[in-house]
Tab-separated table of N, CA and C in Angstrom:
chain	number	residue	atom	x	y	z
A	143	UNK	N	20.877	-30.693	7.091
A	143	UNK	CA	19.560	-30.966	6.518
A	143	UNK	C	19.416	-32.468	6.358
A	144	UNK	N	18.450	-33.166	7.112
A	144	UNK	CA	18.201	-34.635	6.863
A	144	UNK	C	17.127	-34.830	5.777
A	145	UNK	N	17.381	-35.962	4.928
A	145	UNK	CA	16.206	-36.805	4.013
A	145	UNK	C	15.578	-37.198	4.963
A	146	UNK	N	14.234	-37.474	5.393
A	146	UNK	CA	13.335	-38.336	6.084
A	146	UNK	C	12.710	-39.530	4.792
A	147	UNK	N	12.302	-40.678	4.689
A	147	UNK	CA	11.737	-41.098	4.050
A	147	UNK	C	10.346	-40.353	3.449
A	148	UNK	N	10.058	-40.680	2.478
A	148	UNK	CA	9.122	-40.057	1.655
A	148	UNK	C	7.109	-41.261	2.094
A	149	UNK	N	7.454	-41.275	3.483
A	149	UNK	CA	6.716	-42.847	3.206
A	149	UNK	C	5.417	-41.625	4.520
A	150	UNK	N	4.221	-42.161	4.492
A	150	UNK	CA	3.123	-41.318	5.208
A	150	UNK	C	3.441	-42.211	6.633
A	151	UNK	N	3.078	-41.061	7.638
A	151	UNK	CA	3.091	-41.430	9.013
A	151	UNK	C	1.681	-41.861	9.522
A	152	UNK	N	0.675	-41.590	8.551
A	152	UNK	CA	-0.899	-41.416	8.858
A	152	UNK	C	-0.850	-42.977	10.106
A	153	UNK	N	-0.511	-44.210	9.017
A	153	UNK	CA	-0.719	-45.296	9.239
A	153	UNK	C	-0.140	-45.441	10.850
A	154	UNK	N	0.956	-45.032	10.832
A	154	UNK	CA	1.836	-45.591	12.408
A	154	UNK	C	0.963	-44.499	13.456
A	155	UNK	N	-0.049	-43.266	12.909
A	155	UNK	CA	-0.476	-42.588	13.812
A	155	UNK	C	-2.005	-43.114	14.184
A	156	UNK	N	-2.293	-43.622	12.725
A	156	UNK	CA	-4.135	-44.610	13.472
A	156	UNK	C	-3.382	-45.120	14.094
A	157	UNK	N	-2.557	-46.049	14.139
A	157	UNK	CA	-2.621	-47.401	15.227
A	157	UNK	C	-1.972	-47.151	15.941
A	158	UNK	N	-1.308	-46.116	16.591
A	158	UNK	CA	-1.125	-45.084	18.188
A	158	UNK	C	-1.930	-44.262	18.655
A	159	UNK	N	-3.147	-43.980	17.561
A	159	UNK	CA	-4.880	-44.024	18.179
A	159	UNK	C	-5.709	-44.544	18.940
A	160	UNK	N	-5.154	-45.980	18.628
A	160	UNK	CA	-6.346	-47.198	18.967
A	160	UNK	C	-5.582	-47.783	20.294
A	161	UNK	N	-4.550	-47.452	20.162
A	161	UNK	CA	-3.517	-48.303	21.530
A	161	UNK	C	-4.272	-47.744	23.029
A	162	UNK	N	-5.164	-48.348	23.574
A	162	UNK	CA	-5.397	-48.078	25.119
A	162	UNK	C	-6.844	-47.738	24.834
A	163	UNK	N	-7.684	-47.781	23.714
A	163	UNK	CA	-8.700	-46.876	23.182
A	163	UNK	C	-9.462	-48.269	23.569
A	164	UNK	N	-11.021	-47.571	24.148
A	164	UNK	CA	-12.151	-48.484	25.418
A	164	UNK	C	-12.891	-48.344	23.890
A	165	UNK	N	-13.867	-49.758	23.817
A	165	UNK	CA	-15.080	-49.725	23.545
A	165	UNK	C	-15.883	-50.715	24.432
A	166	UNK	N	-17.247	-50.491	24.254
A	166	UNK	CA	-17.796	-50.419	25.305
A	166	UNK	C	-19.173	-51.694	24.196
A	167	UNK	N	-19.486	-52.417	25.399
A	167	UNK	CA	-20.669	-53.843	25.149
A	167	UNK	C	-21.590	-53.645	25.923
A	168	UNK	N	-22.770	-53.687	25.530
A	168	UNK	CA	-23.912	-54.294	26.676
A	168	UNK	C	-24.374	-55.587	26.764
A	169	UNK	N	-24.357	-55.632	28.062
A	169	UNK	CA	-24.522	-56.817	28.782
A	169	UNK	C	-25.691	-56.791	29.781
A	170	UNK	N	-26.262	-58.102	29.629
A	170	UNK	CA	-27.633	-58.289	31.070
A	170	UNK	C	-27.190	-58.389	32.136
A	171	UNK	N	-27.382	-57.949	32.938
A	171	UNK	CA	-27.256	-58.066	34.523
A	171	UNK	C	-28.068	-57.049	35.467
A	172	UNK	N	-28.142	-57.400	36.326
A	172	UNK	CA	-28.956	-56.943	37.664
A	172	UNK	C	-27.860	-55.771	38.366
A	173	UNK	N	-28.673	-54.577	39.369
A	173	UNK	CA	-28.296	-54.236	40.682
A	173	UNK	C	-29.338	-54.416	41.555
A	174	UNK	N	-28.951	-54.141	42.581
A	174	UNK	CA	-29.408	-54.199	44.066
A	174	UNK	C	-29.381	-52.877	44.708
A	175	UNK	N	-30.581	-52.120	44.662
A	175	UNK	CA	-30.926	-50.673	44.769
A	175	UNK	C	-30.753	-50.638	46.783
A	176	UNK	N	-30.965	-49.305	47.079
A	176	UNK	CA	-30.520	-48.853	48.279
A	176	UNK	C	-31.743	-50.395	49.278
A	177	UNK	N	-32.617	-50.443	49.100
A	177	UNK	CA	-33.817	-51.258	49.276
A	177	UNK	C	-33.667	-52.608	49.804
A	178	UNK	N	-32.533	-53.077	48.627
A	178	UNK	CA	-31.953	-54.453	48.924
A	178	UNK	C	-33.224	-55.023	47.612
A	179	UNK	N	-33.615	-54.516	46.682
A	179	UNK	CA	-34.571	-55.161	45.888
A	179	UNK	C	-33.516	-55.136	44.815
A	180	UNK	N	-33.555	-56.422	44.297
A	180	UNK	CA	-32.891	-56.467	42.166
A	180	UNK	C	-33.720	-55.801	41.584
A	181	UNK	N	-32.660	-55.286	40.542
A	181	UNK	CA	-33.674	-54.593	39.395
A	181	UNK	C	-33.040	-55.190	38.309
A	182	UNK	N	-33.637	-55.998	37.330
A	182	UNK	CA	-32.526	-56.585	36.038
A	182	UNK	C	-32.598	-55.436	35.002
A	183	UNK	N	-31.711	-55.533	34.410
A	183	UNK	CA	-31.301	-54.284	33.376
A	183	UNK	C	-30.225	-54.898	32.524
A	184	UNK	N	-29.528	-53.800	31.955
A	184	UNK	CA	-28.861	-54.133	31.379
A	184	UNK	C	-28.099	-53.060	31.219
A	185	UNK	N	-26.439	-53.232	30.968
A	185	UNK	CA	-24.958	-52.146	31.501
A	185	UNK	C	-24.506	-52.279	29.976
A	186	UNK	N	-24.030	-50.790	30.408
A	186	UNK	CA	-22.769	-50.771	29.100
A	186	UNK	C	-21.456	-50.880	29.759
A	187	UNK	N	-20.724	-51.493	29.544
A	187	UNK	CA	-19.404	-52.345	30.155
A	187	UNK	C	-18.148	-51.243	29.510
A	188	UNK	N	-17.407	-50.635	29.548
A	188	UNK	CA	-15.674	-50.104	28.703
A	188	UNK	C	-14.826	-51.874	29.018
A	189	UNK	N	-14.749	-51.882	27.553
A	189	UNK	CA	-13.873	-53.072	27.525
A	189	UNK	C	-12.607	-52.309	26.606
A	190	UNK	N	-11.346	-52.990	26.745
A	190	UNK	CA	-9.847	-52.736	26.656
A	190	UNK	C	-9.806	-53.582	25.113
A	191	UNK	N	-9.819	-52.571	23.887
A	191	UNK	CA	-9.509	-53.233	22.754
A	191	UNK	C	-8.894	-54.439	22.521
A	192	UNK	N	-7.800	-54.867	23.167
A	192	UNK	CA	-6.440	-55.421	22.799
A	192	UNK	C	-6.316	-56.706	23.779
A	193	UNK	N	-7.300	-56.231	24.997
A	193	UNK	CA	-7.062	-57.948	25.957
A	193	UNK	C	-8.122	-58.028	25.948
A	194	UNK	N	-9.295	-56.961	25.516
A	194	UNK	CA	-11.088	-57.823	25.067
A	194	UNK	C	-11.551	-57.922	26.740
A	195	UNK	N	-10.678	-57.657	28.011
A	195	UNK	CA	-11.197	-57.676	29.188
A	195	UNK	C	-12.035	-56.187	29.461
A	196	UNK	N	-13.015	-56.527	30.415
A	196	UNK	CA	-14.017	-55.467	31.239
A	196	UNK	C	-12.550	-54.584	31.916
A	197	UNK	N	-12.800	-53.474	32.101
A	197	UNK	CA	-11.984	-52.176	32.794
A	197	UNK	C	-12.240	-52.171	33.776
A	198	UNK	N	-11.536	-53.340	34.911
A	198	UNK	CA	-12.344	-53.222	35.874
A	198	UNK	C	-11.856	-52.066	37.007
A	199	UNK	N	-10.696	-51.262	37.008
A	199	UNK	CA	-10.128	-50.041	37.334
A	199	UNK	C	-11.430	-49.078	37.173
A	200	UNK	N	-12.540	-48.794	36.254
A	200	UNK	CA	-13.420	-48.273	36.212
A	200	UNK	C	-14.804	-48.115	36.839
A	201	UNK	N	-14.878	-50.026	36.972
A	201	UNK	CA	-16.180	-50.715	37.097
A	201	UNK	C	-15.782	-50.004	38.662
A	202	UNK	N	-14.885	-50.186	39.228
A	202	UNK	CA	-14.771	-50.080	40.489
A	202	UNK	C	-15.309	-48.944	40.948
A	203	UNK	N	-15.378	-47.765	40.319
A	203	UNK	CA	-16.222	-46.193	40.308
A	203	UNK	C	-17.293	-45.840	39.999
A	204	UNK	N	-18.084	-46.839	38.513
A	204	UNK	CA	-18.981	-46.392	38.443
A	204	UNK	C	-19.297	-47.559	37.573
A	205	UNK	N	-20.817	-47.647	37.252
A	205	UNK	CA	-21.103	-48.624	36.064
A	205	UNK	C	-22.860	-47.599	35.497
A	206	UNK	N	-22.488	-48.208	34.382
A	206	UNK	CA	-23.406	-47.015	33.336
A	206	UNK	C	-24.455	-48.339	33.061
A	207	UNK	N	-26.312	-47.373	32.987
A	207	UNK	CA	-26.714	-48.554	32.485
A	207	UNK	C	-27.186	-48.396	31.091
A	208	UNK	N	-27.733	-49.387	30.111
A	208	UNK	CA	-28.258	-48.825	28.773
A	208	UNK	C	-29.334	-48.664	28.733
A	209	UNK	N	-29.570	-47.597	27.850
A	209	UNK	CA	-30.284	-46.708	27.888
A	209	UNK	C	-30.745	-46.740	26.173
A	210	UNK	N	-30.137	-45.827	24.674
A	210	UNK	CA	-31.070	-46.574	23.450
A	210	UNK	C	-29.792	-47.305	22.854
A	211	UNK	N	-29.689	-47.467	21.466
A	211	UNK	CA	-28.752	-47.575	20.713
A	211	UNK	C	-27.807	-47.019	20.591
A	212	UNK	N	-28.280	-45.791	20.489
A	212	UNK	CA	-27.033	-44.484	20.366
A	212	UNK	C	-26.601	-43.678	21.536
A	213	UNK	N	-26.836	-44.077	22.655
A	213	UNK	CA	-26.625	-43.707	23.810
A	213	UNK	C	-26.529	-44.675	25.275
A	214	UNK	N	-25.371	-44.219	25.872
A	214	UNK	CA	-25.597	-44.706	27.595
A	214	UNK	C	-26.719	-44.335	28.363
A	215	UNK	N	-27.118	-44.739	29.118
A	215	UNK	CA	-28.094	-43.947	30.233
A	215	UNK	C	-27.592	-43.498	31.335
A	216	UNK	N	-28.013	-43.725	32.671
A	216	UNK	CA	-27.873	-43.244	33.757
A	216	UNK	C	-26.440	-43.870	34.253
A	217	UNK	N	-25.714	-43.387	35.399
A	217	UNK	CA	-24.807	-44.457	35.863
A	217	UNK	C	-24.975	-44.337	37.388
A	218	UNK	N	-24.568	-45.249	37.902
A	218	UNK	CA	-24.048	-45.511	39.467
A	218	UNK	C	-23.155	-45.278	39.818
A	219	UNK	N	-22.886	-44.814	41.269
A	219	UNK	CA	-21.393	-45.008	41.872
A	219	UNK	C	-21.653	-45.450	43.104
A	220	UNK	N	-20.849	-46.335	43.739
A	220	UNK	CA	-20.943	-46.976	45.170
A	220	UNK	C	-22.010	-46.052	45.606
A	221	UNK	N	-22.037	-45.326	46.379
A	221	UNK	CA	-22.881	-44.449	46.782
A	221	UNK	C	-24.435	-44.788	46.573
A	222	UNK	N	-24.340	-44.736	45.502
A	222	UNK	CA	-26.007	-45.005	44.838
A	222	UNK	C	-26.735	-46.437	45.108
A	223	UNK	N	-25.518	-47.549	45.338
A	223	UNK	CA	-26.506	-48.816	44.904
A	223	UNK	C	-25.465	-49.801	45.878
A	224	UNK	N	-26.515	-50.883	46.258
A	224	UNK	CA	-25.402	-51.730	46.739
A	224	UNK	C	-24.960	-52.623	46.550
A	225	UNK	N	-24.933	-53.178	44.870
A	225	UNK	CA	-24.518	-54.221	44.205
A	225	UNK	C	-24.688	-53.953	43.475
A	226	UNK	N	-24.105	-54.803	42.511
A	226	UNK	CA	-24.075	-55.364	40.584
A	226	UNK	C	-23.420	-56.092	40.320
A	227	UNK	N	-24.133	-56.916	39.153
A	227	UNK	CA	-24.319	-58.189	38.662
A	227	UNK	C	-23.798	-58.112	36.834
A	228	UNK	N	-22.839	-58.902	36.114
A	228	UNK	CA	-22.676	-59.194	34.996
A	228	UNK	C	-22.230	-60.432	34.559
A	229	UNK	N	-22.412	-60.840	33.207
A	229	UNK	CA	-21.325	-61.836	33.201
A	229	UNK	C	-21.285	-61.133	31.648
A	230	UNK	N	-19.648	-61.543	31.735
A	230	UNK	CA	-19.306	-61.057	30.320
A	230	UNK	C	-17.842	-62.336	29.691
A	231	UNK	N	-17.924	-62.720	28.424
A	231	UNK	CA	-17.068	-63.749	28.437
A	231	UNK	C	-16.948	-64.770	29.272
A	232	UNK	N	-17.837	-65.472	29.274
A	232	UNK	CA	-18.395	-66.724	30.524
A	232	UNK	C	-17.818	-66.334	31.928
A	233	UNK	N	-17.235	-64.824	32.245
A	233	UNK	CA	-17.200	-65.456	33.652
A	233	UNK	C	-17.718	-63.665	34.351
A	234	UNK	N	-18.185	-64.223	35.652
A	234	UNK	CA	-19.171	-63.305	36.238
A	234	UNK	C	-18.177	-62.364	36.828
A	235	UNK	N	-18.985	-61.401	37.045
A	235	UNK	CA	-18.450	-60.227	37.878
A	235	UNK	C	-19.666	-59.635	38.712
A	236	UNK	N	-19.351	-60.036	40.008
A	236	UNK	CA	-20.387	-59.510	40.565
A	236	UNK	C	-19.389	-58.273	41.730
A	237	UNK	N	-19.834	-56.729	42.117
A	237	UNK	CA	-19.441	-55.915	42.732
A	237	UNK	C	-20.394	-55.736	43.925
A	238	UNK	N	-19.509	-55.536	45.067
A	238	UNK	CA	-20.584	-54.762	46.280
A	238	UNK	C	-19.579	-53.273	46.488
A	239	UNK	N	-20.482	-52.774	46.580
A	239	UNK	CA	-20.169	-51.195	47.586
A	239	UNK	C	-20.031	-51.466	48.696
A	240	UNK	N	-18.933	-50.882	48.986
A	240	UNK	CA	-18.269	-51.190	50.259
A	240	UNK	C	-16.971	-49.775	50.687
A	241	UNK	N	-17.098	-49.596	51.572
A	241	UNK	CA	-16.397	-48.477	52.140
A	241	UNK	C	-14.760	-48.774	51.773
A	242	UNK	N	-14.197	-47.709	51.796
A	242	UNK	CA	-13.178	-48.102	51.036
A	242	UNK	C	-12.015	-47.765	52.229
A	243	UNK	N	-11.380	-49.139	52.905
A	243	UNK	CA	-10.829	-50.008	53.394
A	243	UNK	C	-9.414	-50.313	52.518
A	244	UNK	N	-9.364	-50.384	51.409
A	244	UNK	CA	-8.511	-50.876	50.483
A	244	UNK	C	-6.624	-49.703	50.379
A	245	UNK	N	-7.460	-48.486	50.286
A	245	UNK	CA	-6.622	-47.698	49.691
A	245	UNK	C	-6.758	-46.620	51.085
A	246	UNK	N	-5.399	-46.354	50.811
A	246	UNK	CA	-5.182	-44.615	51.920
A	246	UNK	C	-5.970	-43.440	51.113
A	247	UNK	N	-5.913	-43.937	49.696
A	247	UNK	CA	-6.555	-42.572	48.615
A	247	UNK	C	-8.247	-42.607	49.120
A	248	UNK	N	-8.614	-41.240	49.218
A	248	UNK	CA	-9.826	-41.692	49.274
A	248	UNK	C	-10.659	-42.417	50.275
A	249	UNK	N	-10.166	-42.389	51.465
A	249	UNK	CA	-10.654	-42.895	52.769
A	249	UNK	C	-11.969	-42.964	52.829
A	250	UNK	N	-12.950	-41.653	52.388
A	250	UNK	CA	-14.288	-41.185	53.167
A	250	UNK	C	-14.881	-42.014	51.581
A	251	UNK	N	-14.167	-42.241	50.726
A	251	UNK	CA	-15.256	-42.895	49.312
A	251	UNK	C	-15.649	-44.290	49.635
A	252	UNK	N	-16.523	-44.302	48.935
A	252	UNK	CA	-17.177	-46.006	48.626
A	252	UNK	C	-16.361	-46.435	47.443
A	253	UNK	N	-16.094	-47.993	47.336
A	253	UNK	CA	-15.631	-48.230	45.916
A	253	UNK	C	-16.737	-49.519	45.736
A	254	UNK	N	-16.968	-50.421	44.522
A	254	UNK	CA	-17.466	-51.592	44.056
A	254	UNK	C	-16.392	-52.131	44.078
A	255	UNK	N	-16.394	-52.724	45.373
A	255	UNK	CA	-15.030	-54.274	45.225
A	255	UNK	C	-15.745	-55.357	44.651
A	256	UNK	N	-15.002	-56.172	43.743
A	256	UNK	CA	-15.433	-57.308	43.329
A	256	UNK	C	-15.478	-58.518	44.062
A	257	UNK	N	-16.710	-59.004	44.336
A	257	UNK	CA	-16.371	-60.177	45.199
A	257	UNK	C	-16.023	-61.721	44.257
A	258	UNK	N	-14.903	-62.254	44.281
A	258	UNK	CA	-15.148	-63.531	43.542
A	258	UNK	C	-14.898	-64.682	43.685
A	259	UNK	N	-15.237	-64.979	44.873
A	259	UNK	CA	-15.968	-66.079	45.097
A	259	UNK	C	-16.968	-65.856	46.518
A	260	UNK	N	-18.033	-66.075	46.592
A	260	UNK	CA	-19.379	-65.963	47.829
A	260	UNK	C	-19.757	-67.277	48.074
A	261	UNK	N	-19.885	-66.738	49.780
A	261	UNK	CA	-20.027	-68.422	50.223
A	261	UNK	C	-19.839	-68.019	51.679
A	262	UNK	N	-19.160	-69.171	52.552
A	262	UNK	CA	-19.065	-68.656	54.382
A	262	UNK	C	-17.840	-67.626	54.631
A	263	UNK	N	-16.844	-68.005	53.530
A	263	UNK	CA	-15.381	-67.115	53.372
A	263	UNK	C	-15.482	-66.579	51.743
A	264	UNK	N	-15.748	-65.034	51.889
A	264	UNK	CA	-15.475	-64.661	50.677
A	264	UNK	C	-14.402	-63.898	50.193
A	265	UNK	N	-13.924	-64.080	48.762
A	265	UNK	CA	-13.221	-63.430	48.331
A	265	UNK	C	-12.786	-62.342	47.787
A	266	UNK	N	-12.451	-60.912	47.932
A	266	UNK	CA	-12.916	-59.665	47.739
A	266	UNK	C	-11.662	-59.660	46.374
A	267	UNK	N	-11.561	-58.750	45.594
A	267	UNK	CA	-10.652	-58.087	44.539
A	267	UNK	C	-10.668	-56.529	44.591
A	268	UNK	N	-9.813	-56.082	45.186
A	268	UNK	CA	-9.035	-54.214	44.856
A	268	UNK	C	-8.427	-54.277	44.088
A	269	UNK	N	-8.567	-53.590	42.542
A	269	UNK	CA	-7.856	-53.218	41.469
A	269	UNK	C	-7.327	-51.866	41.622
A	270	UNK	N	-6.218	-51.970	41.589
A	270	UNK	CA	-5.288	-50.526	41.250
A	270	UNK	C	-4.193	-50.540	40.787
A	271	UNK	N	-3.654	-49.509	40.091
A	271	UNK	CA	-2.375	-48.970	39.266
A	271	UNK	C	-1.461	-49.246	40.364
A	272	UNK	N	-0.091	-49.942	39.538
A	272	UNK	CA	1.117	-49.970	40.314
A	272	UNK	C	1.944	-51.125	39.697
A	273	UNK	N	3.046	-51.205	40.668
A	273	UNK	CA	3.744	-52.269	40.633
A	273	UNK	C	4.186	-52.557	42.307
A	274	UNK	N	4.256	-54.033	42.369
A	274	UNK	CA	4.397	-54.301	44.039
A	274	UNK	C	5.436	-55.921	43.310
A	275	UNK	N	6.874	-55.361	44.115
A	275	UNK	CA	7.669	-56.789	44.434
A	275	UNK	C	8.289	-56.581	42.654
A	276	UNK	N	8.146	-55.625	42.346
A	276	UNK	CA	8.774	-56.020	40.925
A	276	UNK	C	7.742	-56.802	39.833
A	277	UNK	N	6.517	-57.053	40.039
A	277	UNK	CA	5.572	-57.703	39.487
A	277	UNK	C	4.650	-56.617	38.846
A	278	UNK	N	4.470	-56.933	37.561
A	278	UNK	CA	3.396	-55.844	36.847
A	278	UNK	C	2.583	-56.780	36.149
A	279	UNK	N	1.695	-56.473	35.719
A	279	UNK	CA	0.180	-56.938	35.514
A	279	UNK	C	-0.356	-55.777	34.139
A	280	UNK	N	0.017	-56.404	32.976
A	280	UNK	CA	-0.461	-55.222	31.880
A	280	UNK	C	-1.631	-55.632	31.006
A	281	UNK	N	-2.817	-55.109	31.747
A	281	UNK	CA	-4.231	-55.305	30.525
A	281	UNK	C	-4.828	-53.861	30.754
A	282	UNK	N	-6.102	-53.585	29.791
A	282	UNK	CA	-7.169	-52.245	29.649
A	282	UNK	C	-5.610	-51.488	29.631
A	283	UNK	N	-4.921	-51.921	28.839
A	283	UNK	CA	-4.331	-50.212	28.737
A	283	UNK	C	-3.188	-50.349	29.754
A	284	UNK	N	-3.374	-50.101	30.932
A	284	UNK	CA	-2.717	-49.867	32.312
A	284	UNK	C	-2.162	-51.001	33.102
A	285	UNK	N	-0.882	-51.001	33.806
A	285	UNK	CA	-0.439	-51.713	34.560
A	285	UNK	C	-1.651	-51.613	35.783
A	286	UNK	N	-1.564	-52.765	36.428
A	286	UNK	CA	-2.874	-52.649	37.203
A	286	UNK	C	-2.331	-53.797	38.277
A	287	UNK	N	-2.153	-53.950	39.796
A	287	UNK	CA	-2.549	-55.363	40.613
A	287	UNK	C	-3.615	-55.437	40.700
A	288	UNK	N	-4.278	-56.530	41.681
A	288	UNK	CA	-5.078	-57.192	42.932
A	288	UNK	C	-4.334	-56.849	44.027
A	289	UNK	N	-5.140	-56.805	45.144
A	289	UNK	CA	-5.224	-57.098	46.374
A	289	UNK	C	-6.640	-58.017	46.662
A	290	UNK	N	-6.219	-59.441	47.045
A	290	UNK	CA	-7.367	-59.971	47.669
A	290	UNK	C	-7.216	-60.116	49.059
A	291	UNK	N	-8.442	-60.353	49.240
A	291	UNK	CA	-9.099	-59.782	50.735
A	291	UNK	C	-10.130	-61.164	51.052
A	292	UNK	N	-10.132	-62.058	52.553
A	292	UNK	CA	-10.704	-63.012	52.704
A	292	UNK	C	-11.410	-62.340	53.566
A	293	UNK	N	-12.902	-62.545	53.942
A	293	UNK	CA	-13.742	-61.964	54.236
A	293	UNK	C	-14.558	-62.671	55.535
C-alpha cells in the first residue's frame, strides 16, 4: 500500500489541458476567388498558444473566414479558391493553391503552399510533420519541417 501525497492533481491537469491547445485571431486579408477577382475579408487564423505562431500545417488545408463574434463562417480549401492573403505579427503569409507536387500523400489533392518571397524566382514553403537528417523543428504543438521549392 503506497502514501501518495495529499496535494490536488487538478493544477498539473489544467496545464496538460492547455499544452498544444489552438486559439484562434482574426485578421484582414484578401482571397482570390476561382475568377482571379480579390475579395477583402477577413480570416479566423488557429494560432499555437505557446509559440503565438499561425498553424500553418492547417492553413495549408483550409482557411476559415469571419463571420460574427461568436462564430467562424464559411471556409476554403485549395479547391475552392486560388489564393490568400494575411499578415499576422508583422509578417505576411500569402498561400496559392497549387496541386500537390510536394508529398506522395495525397497526390490527386490541392494544398495552399505558401509562397514567401514573389518576384521572377519564387519561393514556395511545404509544411509537414517529421524529422529529416536528425533535425526537428518544434512549434503549434507539432514537430513540423519546410521543404522549399524555387519556382
Amino acid at each position: 500500500h503506497m502514501n501518495f501525497p495529499k496535494c490536488s492533481l487538478f493544477p498539473l491537469l489544467m496545464l496538460l489541458s492547455f499544452v498544444g491547445q489552438t486559439q484562434s485571431v482574426k485578421v484582414g486579408g484578401y482571397y482570390i476567388d476561382k475568377s482571379n477577382e480579390r475579395v477583402d475579408t477577413q480570416f479566423v487564423i488557429p494560432i499555437a498558444y505557446f509559440s503565438s505562431e499561425p498553424k500553418v500545417l492547417q492553413l495549408q488545408e483550409a482557411i476559415t473566414l469571419f463571420k460574427t463574434d461568436d462564430q467562424a463562417g464559411d471556409y476554403f480549401e485549395p479547391k475552392d479558391i486560388t489564393a490568400y492573403f494575411f499578415r499576422y505579427d508583422n509578417t505576411d503569409y500569402f498561400f496559392q493553391s497549387m496541386p500537390n507536387k510536394f508529398s506522395q500523400k495525397n497526390r490527386a489533392k490541392r494544398l495552399f503552399i505558401r509562397v514567401a518571397v514573389d518576384g521572377k524566382v519564387r519561393l514556395l514553403k511545404y509544411y509537414y510533420h517529421g524529422r529529416k537528417d536528425g533535425g526537428l523543428r518544434v512549434t503549434n504543438r507539432y514537430p513540423y519541417l519546410t521543404d522549399d521549392y524555387l519556382e
